[in-house]
XYZ file of C-alpha atoms in Angstrom:
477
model
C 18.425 48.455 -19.740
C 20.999 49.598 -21.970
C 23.029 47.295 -24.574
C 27.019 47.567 -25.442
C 26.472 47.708 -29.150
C 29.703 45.176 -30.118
C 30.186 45.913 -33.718
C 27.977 47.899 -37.042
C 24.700 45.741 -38.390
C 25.824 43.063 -40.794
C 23.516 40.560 -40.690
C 22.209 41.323 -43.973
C 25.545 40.041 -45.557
C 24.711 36.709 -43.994
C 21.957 36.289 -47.212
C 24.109 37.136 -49.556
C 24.760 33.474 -51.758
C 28.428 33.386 -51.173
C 28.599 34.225 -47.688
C 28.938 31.318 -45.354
C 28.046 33.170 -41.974
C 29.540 33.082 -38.853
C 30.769 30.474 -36.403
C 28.499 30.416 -33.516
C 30.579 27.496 -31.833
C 34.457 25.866 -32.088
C 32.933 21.755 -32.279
C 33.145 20.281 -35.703
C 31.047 17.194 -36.789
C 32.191 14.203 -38.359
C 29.386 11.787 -38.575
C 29.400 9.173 -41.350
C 31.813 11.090 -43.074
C 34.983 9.376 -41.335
C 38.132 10.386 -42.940
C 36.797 13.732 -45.000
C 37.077 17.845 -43.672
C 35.248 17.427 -40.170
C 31.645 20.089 -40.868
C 30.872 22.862 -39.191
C 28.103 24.832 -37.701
C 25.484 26.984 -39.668
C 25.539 27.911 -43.427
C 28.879 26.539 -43.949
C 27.692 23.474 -42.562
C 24.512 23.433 -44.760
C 26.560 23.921 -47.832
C 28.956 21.107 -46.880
C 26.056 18.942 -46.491
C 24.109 19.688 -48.800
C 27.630 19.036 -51.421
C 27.949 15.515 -49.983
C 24.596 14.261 -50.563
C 23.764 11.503 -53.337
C 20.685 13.106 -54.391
C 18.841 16.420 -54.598
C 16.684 15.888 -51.869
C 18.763 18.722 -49.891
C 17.906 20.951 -52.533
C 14.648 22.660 -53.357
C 12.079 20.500 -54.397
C 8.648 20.841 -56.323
C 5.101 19.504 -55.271
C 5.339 16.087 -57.464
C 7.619 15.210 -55.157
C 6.567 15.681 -52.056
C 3.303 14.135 -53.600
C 5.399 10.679 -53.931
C 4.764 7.846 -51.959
C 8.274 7.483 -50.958
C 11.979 8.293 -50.370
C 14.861 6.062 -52.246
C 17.649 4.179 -50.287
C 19.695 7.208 -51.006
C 17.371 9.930 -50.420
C 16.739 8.297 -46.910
C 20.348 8.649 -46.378
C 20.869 11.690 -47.654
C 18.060 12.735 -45.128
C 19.434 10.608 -42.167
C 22.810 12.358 -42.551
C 21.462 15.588 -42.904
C 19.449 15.138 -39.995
C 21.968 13.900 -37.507
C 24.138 16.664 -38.279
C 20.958 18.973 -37.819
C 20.693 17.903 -34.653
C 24.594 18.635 -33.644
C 23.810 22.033 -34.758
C 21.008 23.006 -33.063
C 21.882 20.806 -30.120
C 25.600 20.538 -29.057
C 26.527 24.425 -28.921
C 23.850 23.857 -25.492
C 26.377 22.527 -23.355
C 23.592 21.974 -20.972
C 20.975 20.568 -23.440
C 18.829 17.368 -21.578
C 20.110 18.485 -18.409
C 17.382 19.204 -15.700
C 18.080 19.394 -11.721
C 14.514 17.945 -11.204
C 13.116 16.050 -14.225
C 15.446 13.197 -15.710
C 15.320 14.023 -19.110
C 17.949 12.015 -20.593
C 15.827 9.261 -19.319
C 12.495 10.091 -20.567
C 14.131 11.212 -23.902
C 15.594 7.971 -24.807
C 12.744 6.058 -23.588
C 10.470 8.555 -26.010
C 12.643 8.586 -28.988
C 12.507 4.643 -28.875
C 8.517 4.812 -28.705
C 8.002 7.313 -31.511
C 9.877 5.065 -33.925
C 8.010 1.994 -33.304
C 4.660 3.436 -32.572
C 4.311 6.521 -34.664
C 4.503 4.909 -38.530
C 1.400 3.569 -38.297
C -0.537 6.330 -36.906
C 1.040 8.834 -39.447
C -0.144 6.286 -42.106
C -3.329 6.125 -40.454
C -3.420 10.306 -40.460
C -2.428 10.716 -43.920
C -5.370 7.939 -45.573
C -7.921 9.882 -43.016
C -7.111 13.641 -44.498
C -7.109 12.168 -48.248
C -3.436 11.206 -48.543
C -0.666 13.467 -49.158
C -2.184 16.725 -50.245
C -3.931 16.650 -47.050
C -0.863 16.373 -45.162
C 0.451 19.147 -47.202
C -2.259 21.492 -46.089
C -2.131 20.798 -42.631
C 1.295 22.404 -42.731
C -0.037 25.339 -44.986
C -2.514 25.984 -42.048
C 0.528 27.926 -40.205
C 0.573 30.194 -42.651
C -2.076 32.201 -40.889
C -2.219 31.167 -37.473
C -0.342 32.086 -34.497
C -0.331 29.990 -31.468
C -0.464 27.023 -33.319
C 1.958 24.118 -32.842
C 2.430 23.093 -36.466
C 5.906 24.860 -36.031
C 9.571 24.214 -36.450
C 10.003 22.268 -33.468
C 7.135 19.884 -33.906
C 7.653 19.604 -37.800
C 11.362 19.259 -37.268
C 11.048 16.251 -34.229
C 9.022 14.378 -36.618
C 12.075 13.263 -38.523
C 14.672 14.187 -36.190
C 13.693 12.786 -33.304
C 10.983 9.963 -34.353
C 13.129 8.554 -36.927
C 17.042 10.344 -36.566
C 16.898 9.716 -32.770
C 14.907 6.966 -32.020
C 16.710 4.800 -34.804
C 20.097 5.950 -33.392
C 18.906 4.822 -30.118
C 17.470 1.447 -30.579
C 20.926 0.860 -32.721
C 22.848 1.773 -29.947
C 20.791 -0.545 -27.916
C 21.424 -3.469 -30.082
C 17.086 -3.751 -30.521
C 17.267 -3.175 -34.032
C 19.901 -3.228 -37.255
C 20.500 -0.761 -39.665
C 18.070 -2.421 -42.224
C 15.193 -3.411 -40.008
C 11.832 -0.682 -40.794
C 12.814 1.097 -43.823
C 9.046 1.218 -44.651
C 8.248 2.432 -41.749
C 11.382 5.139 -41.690
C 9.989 5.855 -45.105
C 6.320 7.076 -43.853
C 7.955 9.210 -40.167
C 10.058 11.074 -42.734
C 7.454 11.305 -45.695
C 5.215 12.877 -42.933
C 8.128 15.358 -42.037
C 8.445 16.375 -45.434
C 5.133 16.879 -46.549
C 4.277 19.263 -43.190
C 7.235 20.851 -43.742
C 7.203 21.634 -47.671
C 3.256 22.686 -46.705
C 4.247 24.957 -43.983
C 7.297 26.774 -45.742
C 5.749 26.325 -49.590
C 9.409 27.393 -50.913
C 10.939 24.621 -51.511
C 12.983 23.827 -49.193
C 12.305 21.789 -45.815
C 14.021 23.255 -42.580
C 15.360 26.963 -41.596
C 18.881 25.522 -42.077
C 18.621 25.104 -45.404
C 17.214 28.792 -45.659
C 20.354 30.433 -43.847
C 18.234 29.968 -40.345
C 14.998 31.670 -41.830
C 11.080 30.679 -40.861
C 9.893 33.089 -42.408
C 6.085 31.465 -42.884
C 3.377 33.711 -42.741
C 1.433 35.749 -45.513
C 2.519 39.006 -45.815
C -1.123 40.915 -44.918
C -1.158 38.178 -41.902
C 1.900 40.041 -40.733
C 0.456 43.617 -41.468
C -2.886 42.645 -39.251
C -0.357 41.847 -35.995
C 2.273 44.946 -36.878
C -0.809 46.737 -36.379
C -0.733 46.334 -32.934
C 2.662 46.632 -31.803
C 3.149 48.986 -29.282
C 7.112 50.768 -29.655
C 8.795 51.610 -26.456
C 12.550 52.639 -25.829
C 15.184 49.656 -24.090
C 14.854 50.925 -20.430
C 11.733 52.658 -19.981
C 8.249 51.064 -17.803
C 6.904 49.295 -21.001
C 9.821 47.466 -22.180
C 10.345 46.669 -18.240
C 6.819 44.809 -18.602
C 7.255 43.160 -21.647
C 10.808 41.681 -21.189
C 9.824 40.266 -17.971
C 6.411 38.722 -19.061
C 8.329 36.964 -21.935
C 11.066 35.729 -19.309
C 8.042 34.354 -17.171
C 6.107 32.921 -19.771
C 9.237 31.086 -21.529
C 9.330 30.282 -18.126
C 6.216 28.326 -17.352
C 6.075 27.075 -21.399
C 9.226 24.957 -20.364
C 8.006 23.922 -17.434
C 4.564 22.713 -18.382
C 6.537 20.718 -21.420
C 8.743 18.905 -18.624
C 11.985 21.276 -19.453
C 11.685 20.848 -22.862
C 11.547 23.883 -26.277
C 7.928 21.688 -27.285
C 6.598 24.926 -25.156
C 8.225 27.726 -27.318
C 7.806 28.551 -31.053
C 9.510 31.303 -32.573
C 9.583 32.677 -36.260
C 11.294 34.929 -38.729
C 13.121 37.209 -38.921
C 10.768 39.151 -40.762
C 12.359 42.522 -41.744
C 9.915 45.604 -41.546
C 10.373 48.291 -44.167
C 12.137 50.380 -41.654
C 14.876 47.701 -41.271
C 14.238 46.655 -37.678
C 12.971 42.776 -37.396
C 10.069 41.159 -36.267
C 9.861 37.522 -34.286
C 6.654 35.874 -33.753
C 7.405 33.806 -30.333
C 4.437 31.238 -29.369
C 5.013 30.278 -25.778
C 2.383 27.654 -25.024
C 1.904 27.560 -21.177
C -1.416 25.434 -20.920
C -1.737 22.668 -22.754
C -4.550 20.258 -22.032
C -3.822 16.853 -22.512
C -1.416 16.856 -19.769
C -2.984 15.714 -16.561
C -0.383 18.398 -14.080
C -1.661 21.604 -16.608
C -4.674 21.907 -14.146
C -2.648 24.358 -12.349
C -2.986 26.404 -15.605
C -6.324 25.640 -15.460
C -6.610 26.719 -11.680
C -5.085 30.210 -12.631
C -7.035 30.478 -16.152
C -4.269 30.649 -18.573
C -5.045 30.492 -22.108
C -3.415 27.613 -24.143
C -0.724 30.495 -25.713
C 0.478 33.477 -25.994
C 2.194 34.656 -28.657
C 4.317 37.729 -28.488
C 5.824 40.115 -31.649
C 9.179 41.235 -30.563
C 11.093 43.862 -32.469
C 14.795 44.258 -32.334
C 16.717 47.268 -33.539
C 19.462 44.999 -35.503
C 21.692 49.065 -35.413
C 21.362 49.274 -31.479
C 22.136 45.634 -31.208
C 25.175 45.814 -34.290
C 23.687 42.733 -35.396
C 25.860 40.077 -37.076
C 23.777 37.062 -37.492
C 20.005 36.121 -36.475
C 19.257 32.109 -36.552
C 15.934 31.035 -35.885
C 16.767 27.782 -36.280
C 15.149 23.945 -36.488
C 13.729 24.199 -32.546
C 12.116 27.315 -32.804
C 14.802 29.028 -31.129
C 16.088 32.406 -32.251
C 19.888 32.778 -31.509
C 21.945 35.914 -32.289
C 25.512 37.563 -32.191
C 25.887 39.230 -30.190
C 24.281 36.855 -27.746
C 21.936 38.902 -26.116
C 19.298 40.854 -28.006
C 16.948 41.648 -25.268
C 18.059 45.113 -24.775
C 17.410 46.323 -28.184
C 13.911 44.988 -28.000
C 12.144 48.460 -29.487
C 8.596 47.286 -29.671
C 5.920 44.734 -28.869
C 2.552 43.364 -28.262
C 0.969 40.209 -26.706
C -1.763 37.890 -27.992
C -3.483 34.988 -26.362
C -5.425 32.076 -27.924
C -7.707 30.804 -25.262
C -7.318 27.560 -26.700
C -5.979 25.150 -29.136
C -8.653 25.109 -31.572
C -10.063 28.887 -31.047
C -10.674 30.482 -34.420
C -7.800 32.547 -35.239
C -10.396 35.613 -35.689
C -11.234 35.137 -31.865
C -7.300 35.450 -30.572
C -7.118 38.551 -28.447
C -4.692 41.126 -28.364
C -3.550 42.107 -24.802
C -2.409 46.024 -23.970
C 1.286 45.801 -22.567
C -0.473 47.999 -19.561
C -3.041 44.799 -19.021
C 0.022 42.666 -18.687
C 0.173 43.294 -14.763
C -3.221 41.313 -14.573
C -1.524 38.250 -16.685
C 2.248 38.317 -14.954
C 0.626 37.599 -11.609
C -1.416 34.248 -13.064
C 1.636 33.143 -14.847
C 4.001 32.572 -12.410
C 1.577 31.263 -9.605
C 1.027 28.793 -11.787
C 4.740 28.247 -12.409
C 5.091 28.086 -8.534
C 2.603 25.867 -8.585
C 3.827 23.464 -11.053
C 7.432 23.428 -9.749
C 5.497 22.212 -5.709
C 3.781 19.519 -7.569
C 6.428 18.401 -9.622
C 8.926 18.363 -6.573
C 6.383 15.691 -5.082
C 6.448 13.005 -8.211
C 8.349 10.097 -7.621
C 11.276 9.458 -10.518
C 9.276 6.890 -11.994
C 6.360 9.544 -12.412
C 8.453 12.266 -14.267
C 10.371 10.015 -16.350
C 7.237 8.386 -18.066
C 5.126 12.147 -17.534
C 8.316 13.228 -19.869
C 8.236 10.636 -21.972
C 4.219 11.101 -22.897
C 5.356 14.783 -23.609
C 7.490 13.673 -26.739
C 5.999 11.049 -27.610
C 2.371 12.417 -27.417
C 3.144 15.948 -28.118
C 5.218 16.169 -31.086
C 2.606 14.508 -33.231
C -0.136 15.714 -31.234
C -0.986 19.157 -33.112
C -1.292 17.188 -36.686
C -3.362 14.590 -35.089
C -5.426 17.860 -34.077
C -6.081 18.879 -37.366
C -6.095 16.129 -39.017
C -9.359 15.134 -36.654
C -7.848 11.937 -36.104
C -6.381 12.493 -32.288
C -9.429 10.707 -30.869
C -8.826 7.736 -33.459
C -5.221 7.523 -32.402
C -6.310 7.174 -28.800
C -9.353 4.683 -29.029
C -8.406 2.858 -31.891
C -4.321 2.773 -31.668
C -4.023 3.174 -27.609
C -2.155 6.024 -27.946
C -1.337 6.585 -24.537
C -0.906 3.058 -23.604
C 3.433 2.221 -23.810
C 4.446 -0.183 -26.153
C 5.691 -3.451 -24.395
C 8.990 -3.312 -25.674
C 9.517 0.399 -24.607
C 8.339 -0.483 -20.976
C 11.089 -2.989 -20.985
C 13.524 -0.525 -21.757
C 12.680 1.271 -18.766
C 14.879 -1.239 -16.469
C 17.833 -1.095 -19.005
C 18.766 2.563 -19.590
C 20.299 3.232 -17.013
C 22.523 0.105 -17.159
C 26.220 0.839 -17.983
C 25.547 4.580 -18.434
C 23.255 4.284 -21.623
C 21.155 7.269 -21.005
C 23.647 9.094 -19.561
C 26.624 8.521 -21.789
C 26.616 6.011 -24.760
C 22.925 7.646 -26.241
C 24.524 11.219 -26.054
C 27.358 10.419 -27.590
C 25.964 8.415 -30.081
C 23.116 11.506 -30.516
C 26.127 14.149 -30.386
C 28.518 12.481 -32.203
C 26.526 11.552 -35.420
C 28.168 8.079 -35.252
C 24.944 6.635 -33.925
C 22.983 7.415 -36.866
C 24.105 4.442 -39.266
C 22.778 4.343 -43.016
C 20.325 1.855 -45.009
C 22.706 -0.850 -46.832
C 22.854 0.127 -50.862
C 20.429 -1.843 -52.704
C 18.073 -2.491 -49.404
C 14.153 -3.670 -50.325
C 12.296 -0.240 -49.518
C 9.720 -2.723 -47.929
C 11.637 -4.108 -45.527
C 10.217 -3.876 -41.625
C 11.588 -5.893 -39.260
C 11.304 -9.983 -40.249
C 13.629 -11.154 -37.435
C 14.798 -11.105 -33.990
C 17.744 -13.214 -33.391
């Protein structure tokens, strides 16, 4: 494969404190900010942002608080607006985002968003008093530090908020279920939750890669050095490059798959720059995971629960402009495509999700022929069975995948997953939720009034000034 190099490496001028990086997309955002200079995408858009906010909860923050109990009226604005235009970022510039020929997503997302915000508070509560309150939250995120394969990553940390609070509220606004002042105590523990993961996973300050100029860059330096270790380098074009590229492409594959078309599969982090100026991403594609009853076609072809694979790009070869790994795990670049400056890499699987990181193995590119086989059987597999599942099956098999999975890894470590199920009925759907099943897809509201809503930032009202922090919801009329 060779790659048109498109202009010199620059990216490094993207860190620099005054630079405010490159447009990856023409949209603007307006939001709740009706009437002012519509924002933009990336670090522009962070530092626009991040000047409109009431408070300094954009801003880097220290332990005490994250260690208090919770958010003010305007904090949880500041975060609400933050969030919504967050999610345009990362989002909108995928003109094909939700989209699936086989799986209705938009369906199963709304329905899921909806769930997470009236279901989730309590069992996050529930979480946090089991692992000793807030510190124990806090190192629950920290345990990323040194793990790959683990889920406790930007996409799960970031849904918390985003989705469980940003997009389910937005949704059951737009639905007329709830008003803009109904569960502020229980908006209050989703995003206390976020924050304390996040703050223990990144230990800098801040909370998401946007705020960092699109970096994740998590682990412990002598982590790092133990995986380098086993990168093998190859040139763009030659057998082993050939064999890595396409067992990525196969595994991203099946990751999406088994997460019903959805980036709950893929993890990336980074970029991590190695002292002779190429970068590093750590990408955990998770292609077996076991709570999900249509896996056993992993299980069939003995898949591990992830592999994780070090990629290094050339950023010279590439004449690299900008890297974003940004708040879904997803590493985007300009130019677009990166793949054919990838100069070196190596594989590792973790048989499962609680194997001791000591025990993940590293595979040999050359072994890779005995893995590519497995990996898309099962993805053949997956796509027979899933072609046989009548709508009513995939929508609420997606909506368990949300609403289930995007909590699921702290529930893990926090030894409380079992308490969540026997004690909390996690997998049973809330009554209300069930309902909602016959209405979304009334007068386009899956299709076209949540999107817009989601897209638009309009949906995502705020908490009234001077509104009780311990209000729930005291009235349905």
């Amino acid at each position: 494969m060779t790659i048109q190099k498109q202009g010199r490496d620059s990216h490094r001028d993207r860190y620099a404190p005054d630079d405010d990086g490159l447009r990856f997309q023409d949209l603007t955002y307006t939001g709740n900010f009706v009437g002012m200079e519509p924002v933009v995408d990336g670090i522009k858009g962070d530092k626009q942002m991040k000047a409109r906010a009431k408070t300094k909860i954009l801003e880097k923050v220290g332990k005490e608080e994250v260690l208090k109990d919770q958010f003010s009226i305007d904090e949880l604005n500041d975060l609400n607006n933050y969030l919504a235009w967050n999610i345009w970022d990362v989002l909108v510039m995928r003109a094909t985002e939700g989209v699936s020929g086989m799986i209705p997503r938009q369906e199963y997302e709304i329905l899921a968003f909806m769930h997470e915000f009236y279901r989730w508070p309590e069992i996050l509560a529930m979480t946090t008093d089991e692992v000793g309150g807030a510190q124990g939250v806090m190192d629950i995120g920290a345990t990323a530090r040194r793990e790959i394969g683990t889920k406790v990553n930007s996409v799960h940390d970031w849904a918390i908020g985003a989705v469980g609070f940003g997009m389910g509220r937005c949704g059951l606004l737009a639905l007329e279920a709830i008003e803009p002042d109904d569960y502020i105590a229980e908006s209050n523990t989703i995003l206390k939750f976020m924050q304390r993961i996040l703050w223990g996973k990144r230990q800098d300050g801040y909370l998401l890669n946007s705020q960092d100029r699109y970096r994740c860059q998590i682990h412990e330096d002598d982590f790092l050095a133990d995986l380098l270790g086993q990168v093998e380098n190859f040139e763009p074009g030659d057998e082993r490059h050939a064999k890595f590229t396409q067992f990525n492409a196969a595994a991203e594959l099946l990751s999406f798959l088994d997460h019903y078309d959805c980036r709950l599969g893929l993890g990336d982090t980074g970029p991590y720059e190695l002292p002779d100026g190429k970068i590093l991403i750590l990408r955990d594609l998770f292609v077996n995971e076991e709570v999900f009853h249509w896996s056993d076609v992993c299980d069939d072809e003995k898949l591990p629960h992830a592999y994780t694979l070090a990629l290094v790009i050339d950023p010279e070869m590439l004449g690299l402009q900008e890297i974003r790994v940004n708040d879904i795990s997803t590493t985007f670049t300009r130019p677009k495509n990166y793949i054919g400056a990838i100069v070196g890499g190596a594989v590792f699987a973790r048989e499962k999700w609680n194997t001791p990181m000591g025990q993940v193995q590293s595979i040999p590119i050359s072994e890779l022929d005995d893995h590519l086989p497995r990996v898309q059987n099962a993805t053949l597999k997956l796509y027979a069975k899933t072609a046989r599942m009548p709508r009513r099956d995939l929508i609420w098999n997606g909506q368990y995948v949300y609403y289930v999975d995007m909590i699921l890894p702290y529930l893990r470590l926090g030894g409380t997953y079992e308490k969540a199920c026997t004690d909390y009925q996690l997998w049973e759907i809330d009554q209300r939720v069930s309902n909602y099943y016959y209405d979304i897809t009334k007068r386009g509201f899956a299709s076209e009034t949540v999107p817009n809503k989601i897209f638009s930032g309009a949906g995502y009202l705020p908490f009234s000034d001077g509104a009780d922090l311990r209000r729930s919801k005291y009235r349905i009329l």
